[in-house]
Short mmCIF file of C-alpha atoms in Angstrom, two decimals:
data_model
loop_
_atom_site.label_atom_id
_atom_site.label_comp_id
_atom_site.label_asym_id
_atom_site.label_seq_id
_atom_site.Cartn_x
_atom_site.Cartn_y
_atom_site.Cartn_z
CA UNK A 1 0.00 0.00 0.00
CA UNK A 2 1.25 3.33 -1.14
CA UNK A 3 1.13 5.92 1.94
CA UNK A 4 1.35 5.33 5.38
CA UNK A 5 -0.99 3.26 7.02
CA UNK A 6 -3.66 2.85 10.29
CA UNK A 7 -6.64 4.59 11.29
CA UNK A 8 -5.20 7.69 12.21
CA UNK A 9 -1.21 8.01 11.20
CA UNK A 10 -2.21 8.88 7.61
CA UNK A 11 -3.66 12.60 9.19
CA UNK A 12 0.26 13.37 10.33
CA UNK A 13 2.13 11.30 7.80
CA UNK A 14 1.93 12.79 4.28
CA UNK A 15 2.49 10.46 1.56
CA UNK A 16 5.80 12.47 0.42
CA UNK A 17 6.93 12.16 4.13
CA UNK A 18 6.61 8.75 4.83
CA UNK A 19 8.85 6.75 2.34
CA UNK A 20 11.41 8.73 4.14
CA UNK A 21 10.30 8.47 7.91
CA UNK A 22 9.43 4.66 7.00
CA UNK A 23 11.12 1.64 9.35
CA UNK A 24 12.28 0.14 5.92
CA UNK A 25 14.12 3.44 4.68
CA UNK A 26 15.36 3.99 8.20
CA UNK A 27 16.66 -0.04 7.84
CA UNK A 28 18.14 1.55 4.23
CA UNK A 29 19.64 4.19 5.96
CA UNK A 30 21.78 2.02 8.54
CA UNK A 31 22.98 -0.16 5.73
CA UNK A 32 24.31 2.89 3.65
CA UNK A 33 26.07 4.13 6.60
CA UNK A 34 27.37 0.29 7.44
CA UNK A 35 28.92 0.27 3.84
CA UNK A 36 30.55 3.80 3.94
CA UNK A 37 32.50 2.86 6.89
CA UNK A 38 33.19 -0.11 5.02
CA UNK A 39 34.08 1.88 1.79
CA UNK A 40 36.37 4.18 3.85
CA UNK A 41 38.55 1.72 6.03
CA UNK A 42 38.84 -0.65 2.32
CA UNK A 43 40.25 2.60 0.63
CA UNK A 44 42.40 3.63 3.50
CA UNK A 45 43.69 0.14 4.13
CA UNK A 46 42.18 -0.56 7.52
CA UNK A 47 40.30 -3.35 6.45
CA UNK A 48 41.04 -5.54 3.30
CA UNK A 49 39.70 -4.09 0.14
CA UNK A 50 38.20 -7.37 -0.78
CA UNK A 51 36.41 -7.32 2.55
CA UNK A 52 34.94 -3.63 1.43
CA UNK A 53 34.06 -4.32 -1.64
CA UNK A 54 31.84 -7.63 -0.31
CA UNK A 55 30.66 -5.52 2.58
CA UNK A 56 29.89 -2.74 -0.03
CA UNK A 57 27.75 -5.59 -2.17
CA UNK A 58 25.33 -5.38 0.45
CA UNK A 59 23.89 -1.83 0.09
CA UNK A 60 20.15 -3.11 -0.83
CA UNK A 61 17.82 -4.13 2.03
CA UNK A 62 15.99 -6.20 0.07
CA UNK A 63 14.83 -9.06 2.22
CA UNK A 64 14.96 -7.35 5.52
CA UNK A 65 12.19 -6.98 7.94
CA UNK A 66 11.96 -4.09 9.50
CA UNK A 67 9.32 -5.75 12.14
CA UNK A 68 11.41 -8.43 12.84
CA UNK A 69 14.70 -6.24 13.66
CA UNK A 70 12.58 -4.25 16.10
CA UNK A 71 10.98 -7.67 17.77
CA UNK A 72 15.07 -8.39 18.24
CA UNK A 73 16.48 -5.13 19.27
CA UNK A 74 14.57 -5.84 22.37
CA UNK A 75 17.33 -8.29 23.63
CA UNK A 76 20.33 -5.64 22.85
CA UNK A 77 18.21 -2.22 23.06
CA UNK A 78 19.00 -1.43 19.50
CA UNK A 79 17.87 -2.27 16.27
CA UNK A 80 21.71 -2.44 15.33
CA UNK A 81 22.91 -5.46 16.67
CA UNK A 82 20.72 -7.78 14.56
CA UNK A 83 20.58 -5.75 11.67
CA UNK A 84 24.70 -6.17 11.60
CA UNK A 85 24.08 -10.16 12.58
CA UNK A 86 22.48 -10.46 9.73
CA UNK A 87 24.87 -8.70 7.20
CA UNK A 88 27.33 -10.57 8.86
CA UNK A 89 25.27 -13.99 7.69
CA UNK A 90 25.45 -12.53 3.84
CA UNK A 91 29.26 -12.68 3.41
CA UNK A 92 31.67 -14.64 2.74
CA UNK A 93 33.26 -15.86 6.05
CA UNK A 94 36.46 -13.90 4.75
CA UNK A 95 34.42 -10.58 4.94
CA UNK A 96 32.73 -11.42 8.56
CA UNK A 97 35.36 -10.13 10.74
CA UNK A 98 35.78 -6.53 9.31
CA UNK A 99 31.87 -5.05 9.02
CA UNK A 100 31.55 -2.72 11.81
CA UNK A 101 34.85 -2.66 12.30
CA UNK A 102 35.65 -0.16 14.72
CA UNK A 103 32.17 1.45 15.18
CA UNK A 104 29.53 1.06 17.82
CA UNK A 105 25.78 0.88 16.92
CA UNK A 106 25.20 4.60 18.12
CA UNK A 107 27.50 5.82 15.38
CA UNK A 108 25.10 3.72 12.90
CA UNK A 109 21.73 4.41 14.00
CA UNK A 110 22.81 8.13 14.48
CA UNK A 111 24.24 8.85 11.24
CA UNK A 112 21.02 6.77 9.06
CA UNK A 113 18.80 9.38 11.57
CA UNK A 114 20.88 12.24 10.25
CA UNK A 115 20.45 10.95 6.62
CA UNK A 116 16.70 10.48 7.24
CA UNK A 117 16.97 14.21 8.66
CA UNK A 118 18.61 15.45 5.53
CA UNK A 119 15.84 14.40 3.30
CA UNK A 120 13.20 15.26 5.77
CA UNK A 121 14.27 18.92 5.71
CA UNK A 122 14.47 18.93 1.72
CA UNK A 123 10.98 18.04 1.85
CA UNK A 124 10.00 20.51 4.91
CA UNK A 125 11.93 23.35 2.42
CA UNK A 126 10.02 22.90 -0.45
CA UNK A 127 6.60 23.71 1.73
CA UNK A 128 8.35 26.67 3.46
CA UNK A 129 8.99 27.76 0.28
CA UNK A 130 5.28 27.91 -1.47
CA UNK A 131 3.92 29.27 1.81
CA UNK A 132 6.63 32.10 2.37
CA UNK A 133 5.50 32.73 -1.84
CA UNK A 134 1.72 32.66 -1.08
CA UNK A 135 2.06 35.23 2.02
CA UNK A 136 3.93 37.47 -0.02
CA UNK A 137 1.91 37.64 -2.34
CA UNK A 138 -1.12 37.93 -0.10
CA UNK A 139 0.53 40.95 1.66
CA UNK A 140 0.87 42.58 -1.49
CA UNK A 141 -1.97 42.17 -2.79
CA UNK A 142 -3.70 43.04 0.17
CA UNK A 143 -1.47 45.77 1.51
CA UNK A 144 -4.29 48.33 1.18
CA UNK A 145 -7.41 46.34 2.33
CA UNK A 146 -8.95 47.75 5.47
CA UNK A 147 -9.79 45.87 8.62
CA UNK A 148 -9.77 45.91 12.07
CA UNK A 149 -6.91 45.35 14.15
CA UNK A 150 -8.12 43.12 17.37
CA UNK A 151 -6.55 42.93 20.93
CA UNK A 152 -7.28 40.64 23.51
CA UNK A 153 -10.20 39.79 20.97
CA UNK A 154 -11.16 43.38 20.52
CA UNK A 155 -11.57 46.13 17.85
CA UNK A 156 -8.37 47.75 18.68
CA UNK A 157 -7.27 50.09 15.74
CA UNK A 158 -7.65 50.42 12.04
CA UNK A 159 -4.93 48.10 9.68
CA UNK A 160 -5.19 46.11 6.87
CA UNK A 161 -5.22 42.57 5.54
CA UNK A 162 -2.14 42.87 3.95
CA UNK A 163 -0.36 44.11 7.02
CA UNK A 164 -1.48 40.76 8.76
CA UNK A 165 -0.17 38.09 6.21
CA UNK A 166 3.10 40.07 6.22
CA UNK A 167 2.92 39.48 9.81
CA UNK A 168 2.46 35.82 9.30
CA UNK A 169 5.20 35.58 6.95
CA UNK A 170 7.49 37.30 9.35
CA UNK A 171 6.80 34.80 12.09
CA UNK A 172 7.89 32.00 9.14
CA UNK A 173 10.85 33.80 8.54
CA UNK A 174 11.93 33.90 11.80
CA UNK A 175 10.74 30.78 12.99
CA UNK A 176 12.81 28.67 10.06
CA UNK A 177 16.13 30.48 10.85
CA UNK A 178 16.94 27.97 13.40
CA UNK A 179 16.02 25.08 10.75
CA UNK A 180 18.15 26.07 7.89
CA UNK A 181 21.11 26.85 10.26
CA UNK A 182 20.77 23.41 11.48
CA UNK A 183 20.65 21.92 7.76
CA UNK A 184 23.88 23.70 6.89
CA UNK A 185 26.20 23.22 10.29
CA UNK A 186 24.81 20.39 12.34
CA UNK A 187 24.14 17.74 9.69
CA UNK A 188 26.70 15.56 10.91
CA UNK A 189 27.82 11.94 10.84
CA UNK A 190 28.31 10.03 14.76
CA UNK A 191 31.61 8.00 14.86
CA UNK A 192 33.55 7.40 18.22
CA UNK A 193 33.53 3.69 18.32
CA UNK A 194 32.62 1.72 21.59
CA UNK A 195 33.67 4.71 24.07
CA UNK A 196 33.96 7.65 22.26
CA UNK A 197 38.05 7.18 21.35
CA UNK A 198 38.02 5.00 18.01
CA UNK A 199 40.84 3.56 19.76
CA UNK A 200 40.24 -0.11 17.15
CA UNK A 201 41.14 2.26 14.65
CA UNK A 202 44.24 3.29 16.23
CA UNK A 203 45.24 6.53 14.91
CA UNK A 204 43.54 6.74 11.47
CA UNK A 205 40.02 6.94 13.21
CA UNK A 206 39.28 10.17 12.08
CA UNK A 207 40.79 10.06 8.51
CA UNK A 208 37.51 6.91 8.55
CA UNK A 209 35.12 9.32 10.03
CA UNK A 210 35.79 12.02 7.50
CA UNK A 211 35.92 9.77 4.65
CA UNK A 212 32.74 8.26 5.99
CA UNK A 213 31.24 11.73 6.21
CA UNK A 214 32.34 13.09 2.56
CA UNK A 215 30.99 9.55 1.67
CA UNK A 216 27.27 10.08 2.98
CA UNK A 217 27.44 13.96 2.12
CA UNK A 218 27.16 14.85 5.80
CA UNK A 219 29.99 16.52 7.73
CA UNK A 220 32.52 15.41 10.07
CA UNK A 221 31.81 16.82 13.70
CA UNK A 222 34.69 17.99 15.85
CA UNK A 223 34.11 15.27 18.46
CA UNK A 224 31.83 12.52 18.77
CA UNK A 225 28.18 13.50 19.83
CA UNK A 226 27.09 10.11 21.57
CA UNK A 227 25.77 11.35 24.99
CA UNK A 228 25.98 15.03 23.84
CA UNK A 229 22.24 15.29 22.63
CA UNK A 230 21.92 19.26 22.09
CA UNK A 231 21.23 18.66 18.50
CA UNK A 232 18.51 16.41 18.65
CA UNK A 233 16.86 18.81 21.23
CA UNK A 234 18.21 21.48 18.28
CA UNK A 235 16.51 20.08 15.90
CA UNK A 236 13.51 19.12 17.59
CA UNK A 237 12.99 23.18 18.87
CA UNK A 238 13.53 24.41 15.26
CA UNK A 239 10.39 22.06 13.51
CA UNK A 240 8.65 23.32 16.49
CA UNK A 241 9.34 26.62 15.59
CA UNK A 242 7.93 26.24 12.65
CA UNK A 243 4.92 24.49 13.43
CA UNK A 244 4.20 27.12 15.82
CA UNK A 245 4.43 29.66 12.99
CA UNK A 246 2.18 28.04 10.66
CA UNK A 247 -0.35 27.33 13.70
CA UNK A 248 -0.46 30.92 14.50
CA UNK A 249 -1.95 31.33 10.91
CA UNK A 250 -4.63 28.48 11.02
CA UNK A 251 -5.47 29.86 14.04
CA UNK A 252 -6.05 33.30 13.21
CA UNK A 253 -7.80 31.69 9.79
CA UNK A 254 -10.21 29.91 12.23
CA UNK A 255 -10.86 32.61 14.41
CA UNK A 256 -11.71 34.83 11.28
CA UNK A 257 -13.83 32.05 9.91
CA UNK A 258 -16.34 32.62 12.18
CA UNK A 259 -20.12 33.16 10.73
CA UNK A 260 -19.82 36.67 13.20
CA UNK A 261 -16.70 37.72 11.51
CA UNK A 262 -16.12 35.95 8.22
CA UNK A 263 -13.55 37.50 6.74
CA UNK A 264 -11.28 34.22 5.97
CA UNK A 265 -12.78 30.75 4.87
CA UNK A 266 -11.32 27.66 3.53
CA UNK A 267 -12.10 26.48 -0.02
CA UNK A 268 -15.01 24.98 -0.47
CA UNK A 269 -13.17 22.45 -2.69
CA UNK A 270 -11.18 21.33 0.07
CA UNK A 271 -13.82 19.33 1.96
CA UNK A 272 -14.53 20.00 5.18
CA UNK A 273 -18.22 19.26 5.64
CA UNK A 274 -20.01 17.85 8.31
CA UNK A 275 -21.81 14.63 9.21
CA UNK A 276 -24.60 16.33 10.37
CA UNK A 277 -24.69 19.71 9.04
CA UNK A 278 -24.85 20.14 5.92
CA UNK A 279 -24.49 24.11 5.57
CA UNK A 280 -21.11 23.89 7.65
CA UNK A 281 -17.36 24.06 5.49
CA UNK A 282 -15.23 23.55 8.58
CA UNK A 283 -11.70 24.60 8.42
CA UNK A 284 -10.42 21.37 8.30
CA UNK A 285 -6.89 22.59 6.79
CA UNK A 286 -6.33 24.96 9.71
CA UNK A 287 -7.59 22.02 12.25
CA UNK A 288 -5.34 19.90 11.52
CA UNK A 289 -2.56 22.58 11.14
CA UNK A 290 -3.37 23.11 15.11
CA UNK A 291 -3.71 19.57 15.50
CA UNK A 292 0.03 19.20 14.56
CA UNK A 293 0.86 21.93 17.02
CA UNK A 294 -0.86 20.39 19.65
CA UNK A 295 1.38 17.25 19.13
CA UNK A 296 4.62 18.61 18.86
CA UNK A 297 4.06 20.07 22.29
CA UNK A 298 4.31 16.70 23.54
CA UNK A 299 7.02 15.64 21.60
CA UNK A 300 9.67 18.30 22.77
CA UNK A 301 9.78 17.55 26.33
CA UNK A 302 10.66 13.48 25.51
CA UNK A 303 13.91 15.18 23.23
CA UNK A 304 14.95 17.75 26.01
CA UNK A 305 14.75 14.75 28.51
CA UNK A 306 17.18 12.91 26.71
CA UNK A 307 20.02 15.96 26.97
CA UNK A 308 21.32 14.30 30.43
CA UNK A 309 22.82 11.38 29.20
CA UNK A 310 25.06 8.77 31.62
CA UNK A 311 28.94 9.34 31.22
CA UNK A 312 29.78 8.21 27.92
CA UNK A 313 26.65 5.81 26.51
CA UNK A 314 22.98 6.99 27.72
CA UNK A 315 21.28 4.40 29.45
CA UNK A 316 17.91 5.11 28.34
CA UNK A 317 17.26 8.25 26.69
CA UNK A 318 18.62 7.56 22.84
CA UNK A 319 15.83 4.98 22.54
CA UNK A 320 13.59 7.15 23.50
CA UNK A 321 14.69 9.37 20.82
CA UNK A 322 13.99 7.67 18.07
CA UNK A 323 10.11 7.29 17.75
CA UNK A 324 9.87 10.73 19.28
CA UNK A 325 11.58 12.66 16.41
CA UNK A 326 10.41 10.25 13.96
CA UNK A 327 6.55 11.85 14.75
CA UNK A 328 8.23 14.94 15.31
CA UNK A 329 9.24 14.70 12.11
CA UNK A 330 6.47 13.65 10.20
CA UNK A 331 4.15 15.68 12.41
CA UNK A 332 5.88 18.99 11.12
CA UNK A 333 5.88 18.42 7.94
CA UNK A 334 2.20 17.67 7.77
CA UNK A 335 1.67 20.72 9.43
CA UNK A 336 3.51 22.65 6.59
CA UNK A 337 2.20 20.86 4.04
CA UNK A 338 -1.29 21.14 5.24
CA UNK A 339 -0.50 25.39 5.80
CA UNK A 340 0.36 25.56 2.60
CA UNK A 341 -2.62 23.70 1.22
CA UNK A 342 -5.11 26.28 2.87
CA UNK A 343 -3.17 29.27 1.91
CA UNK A 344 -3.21 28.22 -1.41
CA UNK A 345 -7.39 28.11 -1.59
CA UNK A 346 -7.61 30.57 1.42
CA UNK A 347 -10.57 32.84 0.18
CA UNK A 348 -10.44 36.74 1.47
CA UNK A 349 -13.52 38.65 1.74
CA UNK A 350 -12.89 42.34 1.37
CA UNK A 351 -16.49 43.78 2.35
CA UNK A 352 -16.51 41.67 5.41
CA UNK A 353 -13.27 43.24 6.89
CA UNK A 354 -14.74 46.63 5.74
CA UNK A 355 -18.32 45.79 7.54
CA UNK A 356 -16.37 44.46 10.55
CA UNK A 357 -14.14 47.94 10.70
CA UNK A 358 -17.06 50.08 10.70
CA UNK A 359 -18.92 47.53 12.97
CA UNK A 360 -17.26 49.80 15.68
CA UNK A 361 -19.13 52.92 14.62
CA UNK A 362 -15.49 55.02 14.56
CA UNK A 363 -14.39 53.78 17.68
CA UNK A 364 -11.43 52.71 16.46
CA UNK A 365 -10.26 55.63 15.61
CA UNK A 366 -10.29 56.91 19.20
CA UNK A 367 -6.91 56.83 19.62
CA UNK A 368 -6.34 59.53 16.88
CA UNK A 369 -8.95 61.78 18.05
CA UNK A 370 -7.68 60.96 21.38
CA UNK A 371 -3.58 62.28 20.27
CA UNK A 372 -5.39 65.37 17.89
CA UNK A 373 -7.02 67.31 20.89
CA UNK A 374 -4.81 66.57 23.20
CA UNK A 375 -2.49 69.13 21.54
CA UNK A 376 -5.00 71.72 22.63
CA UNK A 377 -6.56 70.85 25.31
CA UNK A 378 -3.70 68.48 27.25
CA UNK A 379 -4.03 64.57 27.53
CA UNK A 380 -6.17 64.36 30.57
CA UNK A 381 -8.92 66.59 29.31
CA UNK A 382 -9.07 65.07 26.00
CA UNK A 383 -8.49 61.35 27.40
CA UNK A 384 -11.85 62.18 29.38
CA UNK A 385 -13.71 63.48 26.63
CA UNK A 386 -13.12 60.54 24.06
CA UNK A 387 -13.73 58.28 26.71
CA UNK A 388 -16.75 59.65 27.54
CA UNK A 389 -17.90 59.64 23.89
CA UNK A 390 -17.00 56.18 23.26
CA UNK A 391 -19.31 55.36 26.25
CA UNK A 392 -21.78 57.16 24.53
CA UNK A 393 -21.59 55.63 20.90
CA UNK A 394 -21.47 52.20 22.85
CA UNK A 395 -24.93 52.59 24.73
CA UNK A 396 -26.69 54.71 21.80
CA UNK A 397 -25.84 52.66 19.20
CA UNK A 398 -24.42 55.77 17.49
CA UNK A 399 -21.09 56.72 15.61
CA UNK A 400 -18.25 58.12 17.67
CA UNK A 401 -18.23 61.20 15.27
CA UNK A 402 -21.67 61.81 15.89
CA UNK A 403 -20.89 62.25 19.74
CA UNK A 404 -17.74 63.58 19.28
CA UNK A 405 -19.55 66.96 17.41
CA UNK A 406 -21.78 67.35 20.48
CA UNK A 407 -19.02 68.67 22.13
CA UNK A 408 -18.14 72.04 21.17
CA UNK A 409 -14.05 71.85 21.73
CA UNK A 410 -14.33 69.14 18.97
CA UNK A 411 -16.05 71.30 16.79
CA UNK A 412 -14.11 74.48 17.47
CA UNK A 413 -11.31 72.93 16.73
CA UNK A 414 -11.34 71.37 13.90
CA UNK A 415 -12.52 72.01 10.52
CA UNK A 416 -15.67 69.79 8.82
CA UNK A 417 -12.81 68.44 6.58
CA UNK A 418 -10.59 68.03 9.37
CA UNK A 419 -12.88 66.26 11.66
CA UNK A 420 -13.87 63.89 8.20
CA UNK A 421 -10.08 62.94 7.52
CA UNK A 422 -9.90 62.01 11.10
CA UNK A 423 -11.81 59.58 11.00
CA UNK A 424 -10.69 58.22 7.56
CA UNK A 425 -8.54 54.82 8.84
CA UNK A 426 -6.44 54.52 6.08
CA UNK A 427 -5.16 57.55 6.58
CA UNK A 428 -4.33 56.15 10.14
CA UNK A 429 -2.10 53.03 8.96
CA UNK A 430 1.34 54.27 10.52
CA UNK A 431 4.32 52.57 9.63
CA UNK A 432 1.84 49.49 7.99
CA UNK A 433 3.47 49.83 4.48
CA UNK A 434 7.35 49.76 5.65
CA UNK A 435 6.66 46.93 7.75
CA UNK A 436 5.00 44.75 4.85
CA UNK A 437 7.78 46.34 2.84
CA UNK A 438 10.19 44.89 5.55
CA UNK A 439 8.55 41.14 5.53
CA UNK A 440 9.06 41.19 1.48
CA UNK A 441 12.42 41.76 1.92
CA UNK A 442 12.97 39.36 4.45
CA UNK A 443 11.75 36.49 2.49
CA UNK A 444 13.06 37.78 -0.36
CA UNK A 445 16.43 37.11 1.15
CA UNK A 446 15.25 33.54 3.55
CA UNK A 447 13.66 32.21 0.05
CA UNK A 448 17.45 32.29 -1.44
CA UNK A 449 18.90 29.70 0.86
CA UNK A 450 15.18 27.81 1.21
CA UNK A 451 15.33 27.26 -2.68
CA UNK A 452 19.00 25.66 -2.52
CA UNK A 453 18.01 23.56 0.30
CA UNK A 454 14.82 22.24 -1.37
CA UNK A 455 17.10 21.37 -4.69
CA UNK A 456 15.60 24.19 -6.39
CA UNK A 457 18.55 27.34 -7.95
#
């Protein structure tokens, strides 16, 4: 069966994600890093070259269970030890006594997990990328499109739709820094041998590692990283970075979805109907986007747990690593793919963020009137006055205007064109059009490296 499988893995596995999060390609991965060290000691004369090239022979997993490796890594704690008892079994007994010569299974079940990372984040990149393209192009579009600003879940001041996606795409910005920085310094290969010396290699260990390193396209590490876990824990805080980012906008698309606000829907294309409400298009993309964020909060803890590790082998806390990041993982990805999804067939009403604005009756455009009189008649006069008309427009169902010109300081000072512009809220957007200026530029710059690390130019 194509895709991942169960009743409910396939709603945080996409079907890109999981040949590469799979048991088998994980198996795959362990192998390719069994015959690089092989490859490397043959060419650098630490093991026979005959030995390497038989070892080498047995890149394909064809015939392994993945099942049965984890049924027997419960004797030894790792999936390693029968995975290399069975290579062993497929050579020639002149081969036997040189695969996994020198290593320990850490340095093989770490390395596959930083190969499986690799491709992971090449697949995480190319969804950064399309939603960091839609944003943009939803704050430009948008960059003049009036709504209401809410705080705390009220009408706060007047802004615009375009100010808010650049917002959004400011928060993905920042949020992937810390995962491309990890894709270009910290994918690394693990090789210290049994304690963390290579002493079986006597002195050429690290000539191996490096070889092994340039041979899997990861880099060589100053040290060995067995029971130093920081960039698991890294890597783990930078997808939930992300996640967080792209949760902040399927929540703000589900708050705005509301039938009381209904500025921002979902496609209708998409799905999301009910089973017992047939007038309903839930926001199923932006669910699930949540959904995701509600998992990874459960994930991180496990992968900061695991940063105190025992002397020089953890007794306990690299297992638990490895299903962990594997949903981490997957779980992320999902979450980007399924952002990207909604953003693509996200659907913007214009007159309902302009209804919504004046829904307020000028109110939010208190704080101008509040700053224009206060130059004549000081702050605490003018605070009281505003306030006072708000109160009014509030219980007489009336525009703030309207109460504003029973006053006769407001009309005194300020001329019938005057008192019109004030009240005009796009001539109230501040700094709005530098700042979605700014977010352009950002991702102008962040796309750059996001389109090398997704294989793109």
């Amino acid at each position: 069966m194509d895709g991942p499988e169960g009743l409910f893995e396939p709603l945080f596995i996409s079907d890109e994600m999981d040949p590469i999060v799979s048991a088998h390609n994980w198996v795959q991965k362990m192998v390719d890093v069994e015959c690089a060290i092989a490859r490397a000691q043959g060419e650098l004369g630490v093991i026979p070259a005959d030995a390497a090239n038989e070892i080498s022979r047995l890149a394909s997993t064809h015939g392994l269970d993945p099942t049965e490796l984890g049924r027997k890594a419960r004797d030894g704690a790792t999936p390693v030890i029968p995975l290399v008892q069975i290579l062993t079994d497929k050579l020639p007994e002149t081969a036997r006594p040189w695969i996994h010569y020198g290593a320990t299974s850490q340095d093989i079940l770490d390395t596959a997990t930083m190969l499986v990372v690799k491709d992971a984040i090449r697949l995480i990149a190319q969804d950064i990328l399309e939603i960091g393209n839609l944003l943009g192009l939803l704050a430009e579009r948008y960059r003049l499109t009036p709504m209401v600003a809410r705080t705390l879940f009220q009408h706060a001041l007047p802004s615009t739709f375009g100010l808010k996606a650049a917002n959004w795409l400011g928060g993905v910005v920042s949020a992937s820094t810390s995962l491309e920085r990890f894709f270009r310094n910290e994918l690394v290969v693990q090789f210290g041998g049994a304690g963390g010396t290579l002493a079986a290699l006597d002195d050429r260990g690290v000539l191996v590692g490096e070889r092994v390193a340039s041979l899997l396209g990861l880099s060589f590490p100053a040290m060995p990283w067995h029971t130093q876990r920081i960039r698991i824990a890294e890597l783990g805080g930078a997808l939930a970075l992300i996640v967080g980012a792209v949760a902040k906008i399927a929540n703000d698309i589900v708050l705005a979805g509301q039938a009381e606000i209904g500025e921002l829907s979902e496609s209708q294309g998409l799905g999301g109907g009910s089973s017992a409400l047939p007038q309903k298009v839930n926001p199923v993309g932006s669910i699930l986007v949540n959904a995701c964020f509600r998992r990874v909060q459960g994930f991180l803890p496990v992968l900061y747990g695991c940063l105190i590790a025992e002397n020089e082998r953890g007794a306990g806390g690299w297992q638990a690593e490895w299903p962990t990041l594997r949903d981490l993982i997957s779980t992320a990805e999902t979450s980007t793919k399924r952002s990207a999804m909604t953003l693509r067939h996200l659907v913007v009403d214009e007159a309902a963020m302009l209804r919504n604005l004046e829904l307020g009756r000028g109110n939010v455009m208190a704080e101008r009137v509040l700053l224009r009189l206060s130059e004549g008649m000081g702050r605490s006069a003018a605070h009281e006055l505003v306030r006072d008309a708000t109160r009014r427009s509030t219980k007489n169902q009336s525009s703030l205007i309207h109460e504003l010109n029973q006053e006769a300081v407001f009309r005194e000072s300020l001329s019938d064109d005057e008192r019109i512009e004030l009240f005009n809220p796009l001539s109230y957007l501040g700094s709005a059009q530098i700042f979605i200026d700014n977010a352009l530029s950002q991702w102008q710059s962040a796309s750059a490296g996001w389109n090398i690390i997704a294989g793109g130019v």
